[in-house]
Amino acid sequence: MAKPITSKPVLFFDIDNCVALLKNYLTGRQTGKKVYDLMQDLIANLDRQLLEQCADKRPDKYFVTHLSLSTDDATMLHQKYYKEYGLAIEGLVRFHKVDPLEYNKKVDDALPLDGIIVPDPQLRRLLEDIDRSKVRLWLFTNAHITHGKRVIKLLDVDDLFEGITYCDYTQKTLVCKPQREMFDKAEAEAGVTSVRDCYFVGPYDPVDRASIYLDPDVRGADDSHLNCRHAHARGWTTAHLLEPEDPEPATRAAKYQIRSLEELRRIFPQFFKTSTNGQVTTSQL
């Protein structure tokens, strides 16, 4: 349901890669473990049961099991559908009559995320420091609503966002980023009438290398690069979130490129109660 029309800006957070979201907001100075580190611990501890559970829920595994494909063919088909439609399930629905809700149940919703995705006070403090009288927070995802809500609840920040725009798997035609219709949907549901009021944060995706778009202009980059490019081209004020160790993209995806969500204080200072040095902003005095 669309929100009432408002002139207040909206800050959209792309949460398509929940692991990247968790991993990237860290500054590297805190004591909490990153998700990547937790996964490495699992490997070191030979926790095979959990690793096998995760492997069994990968999209490629679904292609192998339900389409009777070899592993190589499944990977190629997954890449093809992701590249052409922005979402692998779209190709499955179009050409293989797969039920998207059944796919969601056996893949995204089946991932054993409890205990891997955990709350972190630093992320919550950052979001709480955003001045709601200046801007509204909105989630933006290609996942179905159940997966998106589950991730944000595990992060313990579900109460800090006003709404979520998601890929609705109950619809006959799936609409997802970077399709123009998906951005139309986000603007309508968030209740904004001007692209000048739209701000977007898109995380780099270091995990899903199989989902890379093979666009010659962004070869070696990730799908969020393309999403950020589309948001920027649409007129949204966009920040592409990279990890500290990631190489510079051949071409920038958007006006802003950041290495930590903490940098949002620097590029969007008008939305925060305190600045990067911890001082109260002028608007709060």
mmCIF file of C-alpha atoms in Angstrom:
data_model
loop_
_atom_site.group_PDB
_atom_site.id
_atom_site.type_symbol
_atom_site.label_atom_id
_atom_site.label_comp_id
_atom_site.label_asym_id
_atom_site.label_seq_id
_atom_site.Cartn_x
_atom_site.Cartn_y
_atom_site.Cartn_z
ATOM 1 C CA MET A 1 0.000 0.000 0.000
ATOM 2 C CA ALA A 2 1.345 3.420 -0.967
ATOM 3 C CA LYS A 3 2.167 5.931 1.746
ATOM 4 C CA PRO A 4 0.436 9.341 1.770
ATOM 5 C CA ILE A 5 2.175 11.784 -0.551
ATOM 6 C CA THR A 6 4.905 13.633 1.308
ATOM 7 C CA SER A 7 7.579 16.178 0.429
ATOM 8 C CA LYS A 8 9.973 14.701 2.991
ATOM 9 C CA PRO A 9 12.993 12.956 1.382
ATOM 10 C CA VAL A 10 13.253 9.174 1.567
ATOM 11 C CA LEU A 11 16.506 7.270 2.115
ATOM 12 C CA PHE A 12 16.231 3.855 0.441
ATOM 13 C CA PHE A 13 18.470 1.062 1.708
ATOM 14 C CA ASP A 14 19.103 -1.767 -0.748
ATOM 15 C CA ILE A 15 19.140 -4.976 1.311
ATOM 16 C CA ASP A 16 19.430 -7.553 -1.477
ATOM 17 C CA ASN A 17 22.642 -8.944 -0.059
ATOM 18 C CA CYS A 18 22.081 -9.189 3.678
ATOM 19 C CA VAL A 19 25.594 -10.576 4.213
ATOM 20 C CA ALA A 20 27.108 -7.624 2.396
ATOM 21 C CA LEU A 21 24.939 -5.240 4.390
ATOM 22 C CA LEU A 22 26.175 -6.706 7.647
ATOM 23 C CA LYS A 23 29.758 -6.891 6.515
ATOM 24 C CA ASN A 24 29.984 -3.454 4.987
ATOM 25 C CA TYR A 25 28.569 -1.227 7.690
ATOM 26 C CA LEU A 26 31.449 -2.115 9.995
ATOM 27 C CA THR A 27 34.310 0.355 10.284
ATOM 28 C CA GLY A 28 36.853 -2.318 11.123
ATOM 29 C CA ARG A 29 37.439 -0.967 14.603
ATOM 30 C CA GLN A 30 34.748 -2.770 16.531
ATOM 31 C CA THR A 31 35.046 -6.063 18.363
ATOM 32 C CA GLY A 32 31.958 -7.744 16.927
ATOM 33 C CA LYS A 33 32.553 -10.486 14.379
ATOM 34 C CA LYS A 34 31.675 -9.987 10.736
ATOM 35 C CA VAL A 35 29.438 -12.539 9.071
ATOM 36 C CA TYR A 36 32.310 -13.497 6.777
ATOM 37 C CA ASP A 37 34.495 -14.170 9.821
ATOM 38 C CA LEU A 38 31.751 -16.270 11.379
ATOM 39 C CA MET A 39 31.587 -18.353 8.225
ATOM 40 C CA GLN A 40 35.344 -18.827 8.317
ATOM 41 C CA ASP A 41 35.031 -19.959 11.932
ATOM 42 C CA LEU A 42 32.450 -22.509 10.850
ATOM 43 C CA ILE A 43 34.855 -23.861 8.269
ATOM 44 C CA ALA A 44 37.728 -23.955 10.748
ATOM 45 C CA ASN A 45 35.539 -25.779 13.240
ATOM 46 C CA LEU A 46 34.334 -28.213 10.547
ATOM 47 C CA ASP A 47 30.716 -27.445 11.286
ATOM 48 C CA ARG A 48 29.679 -29.481 8.251
ATOM 49 C CA GLN A 49 26.005 -29.694 9.082
ATOM 50 C CA LEU A 50 25.397 -25.958 8.841
ATOM 51 C CA LEU A 51 27.616 -25.577 5.798
ATOM 52 C CA GLU A 52 25.769 -28.355 4.004
ATOM 53 C CA GLN A 53 22.436 -26.782 4.918
ATOM 54 C CA CYS A 54 23.559 -23.493 3.372
ATOM 55 C CA ALA A 55 24.893 -25.207 0.248
ATOM 56 C CA ASP A 56 21.641 -27.084 -0.220
ATOM 57 C CA LYS A 57 19.711 -23.795 -0.282
ATOM 58 C CA ARG A 58 21.805 -22.095 -2.985
ATOM 59 C CA PRO A 59 19.845 -21.154 -6.126
ATOM 60 C CA ASP A 60 22.125 -23.299 -8.306
ATOM 61 C CA LYS A 61 21.219 -26.324 -6.173
ATOM 62 C CA TYR A 62 17.548 -25.632 -6.844
ATOM 63 C CA PHE A 63 18.252 -25.534 -10.583
ATOM 64 C CA VAL A 64 20.028 -28.901 -10.389
ATOM 65 C CA THR A 65 17.354 -30.600 -8.308
ATOM 66 C CA HIS A 66 14.205 -29.267 -9.919
ATOM 67 C CA LEU A 67 15.290 -28.866 -13.546
ATOM 68 C CA SER A 68 17.412 -32.035 -13.725
ATOM 69 C CA LEU A 69 20.483 -30.112 -14.848
ATOM 70 C CA SER A 70 24.163 -30.733 -14.320
ATOM 71 C CA THR A 71 25.923 -28.415 -11.893
ATOM 72 C CA ASP A 72 27.668 -26.543 -14.733
ATOM 73 C CA ASP A 73 24.461 -26.133 -16.735
ATOM 74 C CA ALA A 74 22.608 -24.999 -13.625
ATOM 75 C CA THR A 75 25.232 -22.331 -12.918
ATOM 76 C CA MET A 76 25.122 -21.087 -16.514
ATOM 77 C CA LEU A 77 21.319 -20.924 -16.528
ATOM 78 C CA HIS A 78 21.275 -19.138 -13.191
ATOM 79 C CA GLN A 79 23.726 -16.538 -14.539
ATOM 80 C CA LYS A 80 21.741 -16.145 -17.754
ATOM 81 C CA TYR A 81 18.441 -15.502 -15.973
ATOM 82 C CA TYR A 82 20.046 -13.182 -13.436
ATOM 83 C CA LYS A 83 21.703 -11.182 -16.201
ATOM 84 C CA GLU A 84 18.621 -10.940 -18.417
ATOM 85 C CA TYR A 85 15.923 -10.369 -15.803
ATOM 86 C CA GLY A 86 17.687 -9.090 -12.693
ATOM 87 C CA LEU A 87 16.370 -12.069 -10.737
ATOM 88 C CA ALA A 88 16.955 -15.762 -11.396
ATOM 89 C CA ILE A 89 13.451 -16.740 -10.316
ATOM 90 C CA GLU A 90 11.997 -14.591 -13.131
ATOM 91 C CA GLY A 91 13.505 -16.916 -15.729
ATOM 92 C CA LEU A 92 12.305 -19.961 -13.828
ATOM 93 C CA VAL A 93 8.764 -18.625 -13.774
ATOM 94 C CA ARG A 94 8.784 -17.621 -17.451
ATOM 95 C CA PHE A 95 10.236 -20.748 -18.969
ATOM 96 C CA HIS A 96 9.895 -23.550 -16.436
ATOM 97 C CA LYS A 97 6.571 -22.751 -14.744
ATOM 98 C CA VAL A 98 8.220 -22.768 -11.323
ATOM 99 C CA ASP A 99 6.074 -21.523 -8.452
ATOM 100 C CA PRO A 100 8.002 -18.513 -7.068
ATOM 101 C CA LEU A 101 6.554 -18.972 -3.586
ATOM 102 C CA GLU A 102 7.726 -22.588 -3.548
ATOM 103 C CA TYR A 103 11.161 -21.442 -4.727
ATOM 104 C CA ASN A 104 11.259 -18.820 -1.985
ATOM 105 C CA LYS A 105 10.292 -21.423 0.606
ATOM 106 C CA LYS A 106 13.025 -23.843 -0.450
ATOM 107 C CA VAL A 107 15.787 -21.298 -1.061
ATOM 108 C CA ASP A 108 15.655 -17.899 0.680
ATOM 109 C CA ASP A 109 13.377 -18.757 3.589
ATOM 110 C CA ALA A 110 15.170 -22.062 4.163
ATOM 111 C CA LEU A 111 18.581 -20.491 4.803
ATOM 112 C CA PRO A 112 19.693 -21.140 8.419
ATOM 113 C CA LEU A 113 20.347 -17.471 9.213
ATOM 114 C CA ASP A 114 19.561 -17.566 12.934
ATOM 115 C CA GLY A 115 22.802 -17.302 14.845
ATOM 116 C CA ILE A 116 24.677 -16.086 11.746
ATOM 117 C CA ILE A 117 22.927 -12.757 11.267
ATOM 118 C CA VAL A 118 22.912 -11.104 14.681
ATOM 119 C CA PRO A 119 22.123 -7.618 15.984
ATOM 120 C CA ASP A 120 24.919 -5.099 16.294
ATOM 121 C CA PRO A 121 24.688 -1.936 18.395
ATOM 122 C CA GLN A 122 26.783 0.148 15.973
ATOM 123 C CA LEU A 123 24.397 -0.339 13.071
ATOM 124 C CA ARG A 124 21.426 0.446 15.255
ATOM 125 C CA ARG A 125 23.092 3.581 16.664
ATOM 126 C CA LEU A 126 23.805 4.819 13.149
ATOM 127 C CA LEU A 127 20.190 4.369 12.047
ATOM 128 C CA GLU A 128 18.825 5.850 15.286
ATOM 129 C CA ASP A 129 20.965 8.937 14.740
ATOM 130 C CA ILE A 130 19.129 9.711 11.502
ATOM 131 C CA ASP A 131 16.712 12.575 12.104
ATOM 132 C CA ARG A 132 13.208 11.358 11.205
ATOM 133 C CA SER A 133 11.979 14.932 11.005
ATOM 134 C CA LYS A 134 14.332 15.393 8.046
ATOM 135 C CA VAL A 135 14.118 12.084 6.166
ATOM 136 C CA ARG A 136 12.252 8.787 6.129
ATOM 137 C CA LEU A 137 13.911 5.352 5.977
ATOM 138 C CA TRP A 138 12.694 2.737 3.515
ATOM 139 C CA LEU A 139 13.909 -0.761 2.576
ATOM 140 C CA PHE A 140 14.334 -1.818 -1.056
ATOM 141 C CA THR A 141 14.861 -5.456 -2.055
ATOM 142 C CA ASN A 142 14.488 -7.976 -4.863
ATOM 143 C CA ALA A 143 13.690 -10.636 -2.286
ATOM 144 C CA HIS A 144 10.152 -11.607 -1.319
ATOM 145 C CA ILE A 145 8.649 -9.914 1.726
ATOM 146 C CA THR A 146 9.227 -12.874 4.060
ATOM 147 C CA HIS A 147 12.978 -12.988 3.485
ATOM 148 C CA GLY A 148 13.413 -9.212 3.642
ATOM 149 C CA LYS A 149 11.550 -8.902 6.922
ATOM 150 C CA ARG A 150 13.358 -11.885 8.402
ATOM 151 C CA VAL A 151 16.802 -10.412 7.718
ATOM 152 C CA ILE A 152 15.940 -6.998 9.143
ATOM 153 C CA LYS A 153 14.362 -8.541 12.235
ATOM 154 C CA LEU A 154 17.496 -10.629 12.854
ATOM 155 C CA LEU A 155 19.513 -7.426 12.577
ATOM 156 C CA ASP A 156 17.168 -5.888 15.177
ATOM 157 C CA VAL A 157 16.519 -2.796 13.078
ATOM 158 C CA ASP A 158 13.062 -3.693 11.772
ATOM 159 C CA ASP A 159 11.444 -0.990 13.897
ATOM 160 C CA LEU A 160 13.576 1.756 12.366
ATOM 161 C CA PHE A 161 12.163 1.631 8.831
ATOM 162 C CA GLU A 162 8.773 2.932 7.739
ATOM 163 C CA GLY A 163 8.244 0.378 5.009
ATOM 164 C CA ILE A 164 9.688 -1.989 2.442
ATOM 165 C CA THR A 165 9.418 -2.288 -1.337
ATOM 166 C CA TYR A 166 10.003 -5.880 -2.391
ATOM 167 C CA CYS A 167 9.627 -8.235 -5.336
ATOM 168 C CA ASP A 168 6.146 -9.664 -4.886
ATOM 169 C CA TYR A 169 6.350 -13.377 -5.651
ATOM 170 C CA THR A 170 2.555 -13.666 -5.579
ATOM 171 C CA GLN A 171 2.239 -11.669 -8.800
ATOM 172 C CA LYS A 172 2.061 -13.238 -12.256
ATOM 173 C CA THR A 173 4.796 -10.916 -13.553
ATOM 174 C CA LEU A 174 7.748 -10.379 -11.239
ATOM 175 C CA VAL A 175 9.051 -6.815 -11.053
ATOM 176 C CA CYS A 176 12.566 -6.298 -9.693
ATOM 177 C CA LYS A 177 15.573 -3.988 -9.805
ATOM 178 C CA PRO A 178 16.975 -2.658 -12.045
ATOM 179 C CA GLN A 179 13.690 -2.491 -13.983
ATOM 180 C CA ARG A 180 12.185 0.976 -14.265
ATOM 181 C CA GLU A 181 8.895 -0.374 -12.951
ATOM 182 C CA MET A 182 10.567 -1.399 -9.696
ATOM 183 C CA PHE A 183 11.802 2.138 -9.084
ATOM 184 C CA ASP A 184 8.316 3.425 -9.973
ATOM 185 C CA LYS A 185 6.910 1.048 -7.381
ATOM 186 C CA ALA A 186 9.362 2.173 -4.704
ATOM 187 C CA GLU A 187 8.551 5.836 -5.246
ATOM 188 C CA ALA A 188 4.804 5.188 -5.182
ATOM 189 C CA GLU A 189 4.893 2.998 -2.075
ATOM 190 C CA ALA A 190 7.156 5.417 -0.202
ATOM 191 C CA GLY A 191 4.893 8.298 -1.177
ATOM 192 C CA VAL A 192 7.407 10.524 -2.974
ATOM 193 C CA THR A 193 6.560 12.539 -6.065
ATOM 194 C CA SER A 194 9.984 13.855 -7.074
ATOM 195 C CA VAL A 195 13.219 11.975 -7.749
ATOM 196 C CA ARG A 196 14.980 14.849 -6.002
ATOM 197 C CA ASP A 197 13.573 13.485 -2.752
ATOM 198 C CA CYS A 198 15.002 10.002 -3.342
ATOM 199 C CA TYR A 199 18.310 8.926 -1.790
ATOM 200 C CA PHE A 200 19.700 5.443 -2.317
ATOM 201 C CA VAL A 201 22.375 3.289 -0.685
ATOM 202 C CA GLY A 202 23.369 0.183 -2.642
ATOM 203 C CA PRO A 203 25.829 -2.323 -1.115
ATOM 204 C CA TYR A 204 28.581 -4.021 -3.045
ATOM 205 C CA ASP A 205 27.946 -7.762 -3.348
ATOM 206 C CA PRO A 206 31.162 -9.702 -2.614
ATOM 207 C CA VAL A 207 29.390 -13.004 -2.003
ATOM 208 C CA ASP A 208 27.222 -13.814 -4.995
ATOM 209 C CA ARG A 209 29.889 -13.858 -7.698
ATOM 210 C CA ALA A 210 27.693 -16.149 -9.814
ATOM 211 C CA SER A 211 25.206 -13.309 -10.151
ATOM 212 C CA ILE A 212 27.610 -10.863 -11.812
ATOM 213 C CA TYR A 213 26.222 -8.880 -14.702
ATOM 214 C CA LEU A 214 28.427 -9.184 -17.774
ATOM 215 C CA ASP A 215 27.784 -5.649 -18.930
ATOM 216 C CA PRO A 216 31.008 -4.652 -20.753
ATOM 217 C CA ASP A 217 31.061 -1.301 -18.941
ATOM 218 C CA VAL A 218 31.038 -2.918 -15.503
ATOM 219 C CA ARG A 219 32.704 -6.267 -16.146
ATOM 220 C CA GLY A 220 34.080 -7.579 -12.878
ATOM 221 C CA ALA A 221 31.624 -5.486 -10.870
ATOM 222 C CA ASP A 222 28.452 -6.702 -9.204
ATOM 223 C CA ASP A 223 24.712 -6.376 -9.643
ATOM 224 C CA SER A 224 24.442 -3.526 -7.151
ATOM 225 C CA HIS A 225 26.724 -1.482 -9.438
ATOM 226 C CA LEU A 226 24.048 -1.756 -12.112
ATOM 227 C CA ASN A 227 21.271 -0.971 -9.633
ATOM 228 C CA CYS A 228 23.165 2.104 -8.457
ATOM 229 C CA ARG A 229 23.746 3.186 -12.049
ATOM 230 C CA HIS A 230 20.023 2.963 -12.760
ATOM 231 C CA ALA A 231 19.136 4.830 -9.568
ATOM 232 C CA HIS A 232 21.666 7.552 -10.407
ATOM 233 C CA ALA A 233 20.439 7.821 -14.004
ATOM 234 C CA ARG A 234 16.880 8.145 -12.723
ATOM 235 C CA GLY A 235 17.878 11.169 -10.663
ATOM 236 C CA TRP A 236 18.141 9.554 -7.236
ATOM 237 C CA THR A 237 21.035 10.782 -5.104
ATOM 238 C CA THR A 238 22.966 7.538 -4.888
ATOM 239 C CA ALA A 239 25.796 6.097 -2.785
ATOM 240 C CA HIS A 240 27.508 2.879 -3.884
ATOM 241 C CA LEU A 241 28.781 1.007 -0.833
ATOM 242 C CA LEU A 242 32.082 -0.846 -1.294
ATOM 243 C CA GLU A 243 34.098 -2.811 1.216
ATOM 244 C CA PRO A 244 37.403 -1.368 2.434
ATOM 245 C CA GLU A 245 39.374 -4.048 0.568
ATOM 246 C CA ASP A 246 37.405 -3.893 -2.699
ATOM 247 C CA PRO A 247 39.196 -2.507 -5.783
ATOM 248 C CA GLU A 248 38.010 0.667 -7.420
ATOM 249 C CA PRO A 249 35.391 -0.039 -10.114
ATOM 250 C CA ALA A 250 36.462 0.766 -13.667
ATOM 251 C CA THR A 251 33.677 3.337 -13.719
ATOM 252 C CA ARG A 252 31.848 4.787 -10.767
ATOM 253 C CA ALA A 253 28.262 3.697 -10.383
ATOM 254 C CA ALA A 254 27.011 6.932 -8.868
ATOM 255 C CA LYS A 255 27.911 10.348 -7.526
ATOM 256 C CA TYR A 256 29.027 8.945 -4.181
ATOM 257 C CA GLN A 257 31.180 5.923 -3.440
ATOM 258 C CA ILE A 258 31.676 4.932 0.197
ATOM 259 C CA ARG A 259 33.444 2.204 2.156
ATOM 260 C CA SER A 260 31.311 2.253 5.301
ATOM 261 C CA LEU A 261 27.773 3.269 6.181
ATOM 262 C CA GLU A 262 29.325 5.626 8.725
ATOM 263 C CA GLU A 263 30.345 7.767 5.737
ATOM 264 C CA LEU A 264 26.675 8.606 5.225
ATOM 265 C CA ARG A 265 27.196 11.171 7.990
ATOM 266 C CA ARG A 266 29.682 12.945 5.715
ATOM 267 C CA ILE A 267 27.807 12.823 2.413
ATOM 268 C CA PHE A 268 24.305 13.342 3.846
ATOM 269 C CA PRO A 269 24.999 15.460 6.961
ATOM 270 C CA GLN A 270 21.601 17.145 6.673
ATOM 271 C CA PHE A 271 19.909 13.896 7.749
ATOM 272 C CA PHE A 272 21.883 13.219 10.940
ATOM 273 C CA LYS A 273 21.530 14.455 14.481
ATOM 274 C CA THR A 274 25.297 14.302 15.019
ATOM 275 C CA SER A 275 28.188 14.766 12.603
ATOM 276 C CA THR A 276 31.148 12.495 11.855
ATOM 277 C CA ASN A 277 33.063 13.941 14.818
ATOM 278 C CA GLY A 278 30.159 13.372 17.197
ATOM 279 C CA GLN A 279 29.088 17.007 17.418
ATOM 280 C CA VAL A 280 25.420 17.962 17.343
ATOM 281 C CA THR A 281 24.490 19.293 13.899
ATOM 282 C CA THR A 282 23.352 22.877 13.529
ATOM 283 C CA SER A 283 19.764 21.826 12.775
ATOM 284 C CA GLN A 284 19.558 20.141 16.185
ATOM 285 C CA LEU A 285 20.715 23.171 18.181
#
